Coordinates of C-alpha atoms and ligand atoms in Angstrom, one line a residue:
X25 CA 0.0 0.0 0.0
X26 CA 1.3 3.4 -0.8
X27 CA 2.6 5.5 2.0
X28 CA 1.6 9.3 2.8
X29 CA 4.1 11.9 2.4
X30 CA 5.6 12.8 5.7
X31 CA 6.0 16.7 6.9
X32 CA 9.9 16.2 6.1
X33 CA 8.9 15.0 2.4
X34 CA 6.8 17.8 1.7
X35 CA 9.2 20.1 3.1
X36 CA 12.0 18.3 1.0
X37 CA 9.9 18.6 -2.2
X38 CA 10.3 22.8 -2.1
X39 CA 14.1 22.2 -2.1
X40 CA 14.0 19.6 -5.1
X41 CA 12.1 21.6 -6.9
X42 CA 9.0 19.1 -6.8
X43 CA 6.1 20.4 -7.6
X44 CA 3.0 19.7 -4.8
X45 CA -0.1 18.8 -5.9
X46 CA -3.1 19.2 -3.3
X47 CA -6.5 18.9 -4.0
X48 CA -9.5 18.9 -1.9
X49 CA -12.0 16.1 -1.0
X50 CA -14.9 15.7 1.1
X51 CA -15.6 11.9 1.1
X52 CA -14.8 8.2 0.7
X53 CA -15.2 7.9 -3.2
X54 CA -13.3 11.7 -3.8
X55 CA -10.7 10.5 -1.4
X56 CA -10.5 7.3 -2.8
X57 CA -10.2 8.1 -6.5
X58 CA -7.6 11.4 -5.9
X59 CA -5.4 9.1 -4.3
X60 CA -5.5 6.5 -6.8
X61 CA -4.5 9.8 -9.0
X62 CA -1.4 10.4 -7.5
X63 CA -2.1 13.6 -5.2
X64 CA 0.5 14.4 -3.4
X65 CA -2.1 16.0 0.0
X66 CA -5.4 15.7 0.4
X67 CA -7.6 18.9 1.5
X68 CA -10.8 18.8 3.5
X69 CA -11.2 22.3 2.9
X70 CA -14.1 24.3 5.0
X71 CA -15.2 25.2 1.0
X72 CA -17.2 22.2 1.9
X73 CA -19.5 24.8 3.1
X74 CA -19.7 25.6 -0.1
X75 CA -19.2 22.9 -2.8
X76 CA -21.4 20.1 -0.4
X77 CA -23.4 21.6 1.9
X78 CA -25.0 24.1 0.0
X79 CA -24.4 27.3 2.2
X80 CA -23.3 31.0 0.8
X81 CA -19.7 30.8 2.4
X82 CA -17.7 28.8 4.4
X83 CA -18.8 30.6 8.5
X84 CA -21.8 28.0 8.9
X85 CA -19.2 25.1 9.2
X86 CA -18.9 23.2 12.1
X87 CA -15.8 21.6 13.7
X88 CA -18.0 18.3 13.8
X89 CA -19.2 19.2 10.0
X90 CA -15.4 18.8 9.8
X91 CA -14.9 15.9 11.7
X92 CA -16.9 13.7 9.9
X93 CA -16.2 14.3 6.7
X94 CA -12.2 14.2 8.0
X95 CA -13.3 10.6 9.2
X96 CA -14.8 9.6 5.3
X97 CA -11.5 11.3 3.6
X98 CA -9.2 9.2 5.5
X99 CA -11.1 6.0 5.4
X100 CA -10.8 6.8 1.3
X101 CA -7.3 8.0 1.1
X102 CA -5.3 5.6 3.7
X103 CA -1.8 6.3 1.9
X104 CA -2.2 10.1 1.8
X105 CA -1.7 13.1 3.7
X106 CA -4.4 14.8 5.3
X107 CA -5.4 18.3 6.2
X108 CA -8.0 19.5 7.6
X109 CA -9.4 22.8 7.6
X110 CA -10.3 24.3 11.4
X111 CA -13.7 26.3 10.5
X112 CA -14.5 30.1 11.3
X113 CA -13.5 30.5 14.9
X114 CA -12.6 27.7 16.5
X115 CA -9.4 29.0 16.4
X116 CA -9.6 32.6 17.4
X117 CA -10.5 32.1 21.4
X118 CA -6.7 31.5 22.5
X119 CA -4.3 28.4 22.5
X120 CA -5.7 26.1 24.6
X121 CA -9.1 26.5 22.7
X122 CA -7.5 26.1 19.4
X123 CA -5.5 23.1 20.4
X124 CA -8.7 21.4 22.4
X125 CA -10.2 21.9 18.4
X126 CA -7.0 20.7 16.9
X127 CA -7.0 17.4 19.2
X128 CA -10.7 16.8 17.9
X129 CA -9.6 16.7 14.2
X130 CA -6.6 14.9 14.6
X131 CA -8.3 12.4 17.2
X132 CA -11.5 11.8 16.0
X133 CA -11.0 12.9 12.2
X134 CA -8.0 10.9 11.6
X135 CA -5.9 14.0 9.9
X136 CA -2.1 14.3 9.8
X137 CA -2.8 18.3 10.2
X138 CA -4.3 21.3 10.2
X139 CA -4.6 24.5 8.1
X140 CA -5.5 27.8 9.6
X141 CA -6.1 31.2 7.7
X142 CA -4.2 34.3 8.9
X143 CA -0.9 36.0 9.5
X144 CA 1.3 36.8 12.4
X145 CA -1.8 37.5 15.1
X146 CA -1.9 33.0 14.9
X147 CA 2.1 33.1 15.5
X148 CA 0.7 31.7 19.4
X149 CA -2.2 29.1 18.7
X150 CA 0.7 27.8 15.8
X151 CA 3.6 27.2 18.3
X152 CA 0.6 26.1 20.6
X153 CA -0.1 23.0 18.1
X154 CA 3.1 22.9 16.9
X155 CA 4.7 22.3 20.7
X156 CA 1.6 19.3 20.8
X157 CA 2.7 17.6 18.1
X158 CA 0.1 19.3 15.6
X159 CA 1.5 20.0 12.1
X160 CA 0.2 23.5 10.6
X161 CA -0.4 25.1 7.3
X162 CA -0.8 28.6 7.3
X163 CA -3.5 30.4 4.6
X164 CA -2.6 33.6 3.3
X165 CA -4.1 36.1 0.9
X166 CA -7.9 35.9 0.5
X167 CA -9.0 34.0 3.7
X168 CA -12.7 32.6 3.2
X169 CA -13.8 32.8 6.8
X170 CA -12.9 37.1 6.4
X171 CA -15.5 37.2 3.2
X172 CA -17.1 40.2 5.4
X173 CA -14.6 42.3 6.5
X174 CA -12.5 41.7 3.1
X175 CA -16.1 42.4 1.3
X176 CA -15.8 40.2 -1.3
X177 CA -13.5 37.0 -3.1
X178 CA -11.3 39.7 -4.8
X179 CA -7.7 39.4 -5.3
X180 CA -5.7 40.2 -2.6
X181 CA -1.9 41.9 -2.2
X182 CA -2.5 44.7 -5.2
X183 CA -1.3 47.5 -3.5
X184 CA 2.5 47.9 -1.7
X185 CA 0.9 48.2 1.8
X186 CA -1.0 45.0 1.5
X187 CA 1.6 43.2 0.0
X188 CA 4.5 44.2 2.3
X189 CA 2.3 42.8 5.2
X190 CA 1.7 39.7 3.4
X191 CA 5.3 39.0 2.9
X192 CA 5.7 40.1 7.0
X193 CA 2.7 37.6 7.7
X194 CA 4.7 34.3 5.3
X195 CA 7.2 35.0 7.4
X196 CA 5.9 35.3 10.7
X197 CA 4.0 32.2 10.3
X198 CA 7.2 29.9 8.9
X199 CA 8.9 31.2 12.2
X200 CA 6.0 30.4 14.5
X201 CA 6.6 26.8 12.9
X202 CA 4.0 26.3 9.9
X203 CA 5.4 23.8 7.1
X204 CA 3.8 25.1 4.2
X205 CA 1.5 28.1 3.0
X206 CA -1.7 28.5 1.3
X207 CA -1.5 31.6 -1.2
X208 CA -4.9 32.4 -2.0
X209 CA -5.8 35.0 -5.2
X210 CA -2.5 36.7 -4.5
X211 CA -1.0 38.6 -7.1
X212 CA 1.7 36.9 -9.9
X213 CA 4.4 39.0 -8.1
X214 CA 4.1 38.6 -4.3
X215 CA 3.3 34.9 -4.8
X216 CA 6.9 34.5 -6.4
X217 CA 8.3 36.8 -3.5
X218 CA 7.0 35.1 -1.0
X219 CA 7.7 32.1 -2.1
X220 CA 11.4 32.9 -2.3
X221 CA 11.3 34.4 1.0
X222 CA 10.7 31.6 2.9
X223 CA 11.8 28.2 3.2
X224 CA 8.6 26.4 3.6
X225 CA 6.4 25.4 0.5
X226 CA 4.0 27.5 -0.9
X227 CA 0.6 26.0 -1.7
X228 CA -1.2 28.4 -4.5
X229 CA -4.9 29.0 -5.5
X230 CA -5.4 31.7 -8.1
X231 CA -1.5 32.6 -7.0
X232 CA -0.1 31.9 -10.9
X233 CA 2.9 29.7 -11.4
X234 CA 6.0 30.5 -9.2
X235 CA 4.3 29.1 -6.0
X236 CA 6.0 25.2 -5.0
X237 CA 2.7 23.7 -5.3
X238 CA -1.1 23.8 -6.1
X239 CA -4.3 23.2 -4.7
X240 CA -7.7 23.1 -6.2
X241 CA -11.1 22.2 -5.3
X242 CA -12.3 18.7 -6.1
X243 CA -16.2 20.1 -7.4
X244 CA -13.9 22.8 -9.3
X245 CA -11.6 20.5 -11.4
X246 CA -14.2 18.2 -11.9
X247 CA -17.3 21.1 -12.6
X248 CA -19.2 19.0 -10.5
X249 CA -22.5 21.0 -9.1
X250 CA -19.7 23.7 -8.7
X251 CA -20.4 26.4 -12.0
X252 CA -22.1 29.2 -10.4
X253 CA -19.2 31.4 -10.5
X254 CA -16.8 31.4 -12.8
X255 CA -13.7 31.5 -11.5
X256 CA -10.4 32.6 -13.7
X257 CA -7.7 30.4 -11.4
X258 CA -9.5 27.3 -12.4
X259 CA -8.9 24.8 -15.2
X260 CA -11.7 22.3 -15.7
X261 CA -10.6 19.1 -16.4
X262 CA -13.8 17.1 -16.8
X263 CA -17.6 17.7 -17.0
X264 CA -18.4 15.3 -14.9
X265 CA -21.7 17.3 -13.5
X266 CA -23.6 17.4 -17.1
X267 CA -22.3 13.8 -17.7
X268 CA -24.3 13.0 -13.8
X269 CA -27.3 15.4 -15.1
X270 CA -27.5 13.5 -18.5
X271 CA -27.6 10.1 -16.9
X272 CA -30.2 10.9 -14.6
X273 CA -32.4 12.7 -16.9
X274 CA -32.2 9.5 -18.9
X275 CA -32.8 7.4 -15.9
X276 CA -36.1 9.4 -15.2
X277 CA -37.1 9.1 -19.0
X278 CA -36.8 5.4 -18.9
X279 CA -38.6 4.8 -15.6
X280 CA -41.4 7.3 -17.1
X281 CA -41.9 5.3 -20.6
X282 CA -41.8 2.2 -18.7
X283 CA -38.0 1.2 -20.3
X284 CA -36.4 0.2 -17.1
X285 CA -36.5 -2.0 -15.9
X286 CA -36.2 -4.6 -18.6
X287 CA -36.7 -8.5 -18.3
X288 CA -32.6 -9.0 -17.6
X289 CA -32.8 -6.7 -14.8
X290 CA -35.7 -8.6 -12.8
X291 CA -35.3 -11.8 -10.8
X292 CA -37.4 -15.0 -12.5
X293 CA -38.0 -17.8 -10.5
X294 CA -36.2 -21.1 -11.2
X295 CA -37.9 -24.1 -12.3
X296 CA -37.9 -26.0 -9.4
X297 CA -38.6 -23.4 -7.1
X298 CA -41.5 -22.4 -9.2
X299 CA -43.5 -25.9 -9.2
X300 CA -42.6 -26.2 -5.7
X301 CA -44.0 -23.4 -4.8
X302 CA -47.3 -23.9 -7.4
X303 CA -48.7 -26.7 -5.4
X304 CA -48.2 -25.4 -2.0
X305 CA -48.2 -21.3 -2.1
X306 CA -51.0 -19.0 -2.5
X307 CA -48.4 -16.5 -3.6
X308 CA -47.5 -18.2 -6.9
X309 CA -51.4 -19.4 -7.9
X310 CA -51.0 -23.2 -5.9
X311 CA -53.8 -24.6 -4.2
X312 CA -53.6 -24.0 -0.4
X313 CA -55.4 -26.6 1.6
Ligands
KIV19 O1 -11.4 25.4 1.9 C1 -10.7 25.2 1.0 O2 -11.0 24.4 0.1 C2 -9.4 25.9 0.9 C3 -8.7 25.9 -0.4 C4 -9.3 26.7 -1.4 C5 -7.3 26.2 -0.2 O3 -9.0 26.5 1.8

């Protein structure tokens, strides 16, 4: 059975210059069929909010929301490396809180690590779950949970101001002990300098090329139920939703004309079984006694 990549590996990969592919999943059949794809860290992202539950952004998600799908991911993908999101705030009420979350999704969820989205004000709760044994990846750029105060998914880091304290916050989080990045819609430019400004791998979304590695989300790549927005960072490699729609509207045709089920897909009774059960069972037209 394949092994997952250890911390060290991933952290090894940026110094080879090994590209790393992460993708999200949310379940046993996702899990299952991006690790028989080869990627390199699997993702239950809080965009689960999103992309499986239905909601308008990613706050309604629970910490057991994430939990449980953790738990489906990692019975799908034993022989990959697993990080879960920690939703909106279950990080943001000190140390001890965070790490009392972070124990839930490692315990319970069955995750290798966590991923966390903000800049130097986690540099504590990170050397909390660092000190624990808790591996942490930092998310920078446009941070999901912030929709409100940011105002909007827009690109983040255009101006100098914003992306000098994007650069300060890569670098606060590698020294509070992070091993890789998330760069959300950053800018070309400050994803390549902050990627050469630190030493642990940077993970980009809608970040462009220079970052060490990529992530994407699983009902993205796939355009499954996910095409209300479109979104410019993403390449579609399947249509695997109108393929789903197409095969269900032909489903419903069939059942409606009366063309499924046909005669292969029933159950006849065998011989035997049919003229035993003709002289003793009422069911199949015998006489009863
Ligand atoms: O929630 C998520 O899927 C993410 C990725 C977009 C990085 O955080």
């Amino acid at each position: 059975m394949r092994q997952a990549l250890t911390i060290p590996k991933i952290k090894a990969m940026k110094a080879a210059g090994k590209p790393i592919a992460m993708l999200t999943a949310y379940d046993y059949p996702s899990a299952m069929l991006a690790e028989e794809a080869g990627v390199d860290m699997i993702l239950i992202g809080d965009s689960l909010g999103n992309v499986v539950l239905g909601y308008e952004t990613t706050l309604p998600v629970t910490l057991d929301d994430m939990i449980y799908h953790t738990r489906a991911v990692v019975r799908g993908a034993p022989g990959t490396m697993i990080v879960t999101d920690m939703p909106f705030a279950t990080y943001r009420l000190g140390p001890e809180e965070t790490l009392r979350n972070a124990a839930r999704i490692m315990r319970e969820g069955g995750a290798h690590a966590v991923k966390m989205e903000g800049g130097a004000d986690l540099a504590e709760e990170i050397r909390r779950l660092t000190s624990a044994g808790i591996p942490v990846i930092g998310h920078l750029g446009l941070t999901p949970q912030s929709v409100h105060q940011i105002g909007g998914y827009k690109v983040q880091g255009k101006d100098r101001w914003e992306a000098e304290r994007l650069l300060e916050d890569a670098k606060a989080l590698e020294q509070a002990g992070v091993f890789a990045i998330v760069l959300e819609l950053v800018t070309e430019p400050l994803a390549a300098a902050v990627t050469k400004s630190v030493r642990v791998p940077t993970i980009g979304i809608g970040a462009g090329q220079s970052c060490d590695g990529q992530v994407l989300v699983y009902h993205d790549l796939i355009r499954y139920g996910s095409g209300i927005r479109d979104k410019r960072f993403v390449k579609t490699y399947a249509n695997v939703g109108e393929t789903i729609r197409t095969a269900i509207s032909e489903y419903v045709n069939d059942v409606k004309t009366r063309s499924f089920p046909e005669d292969k897909h029933g159950f006849p009774l065998d011989d035997e079984l049919t003229k035993a059960s003709a002289s003793s069972s009422r069911l199949y037209g015998g006489e009863t006694k």
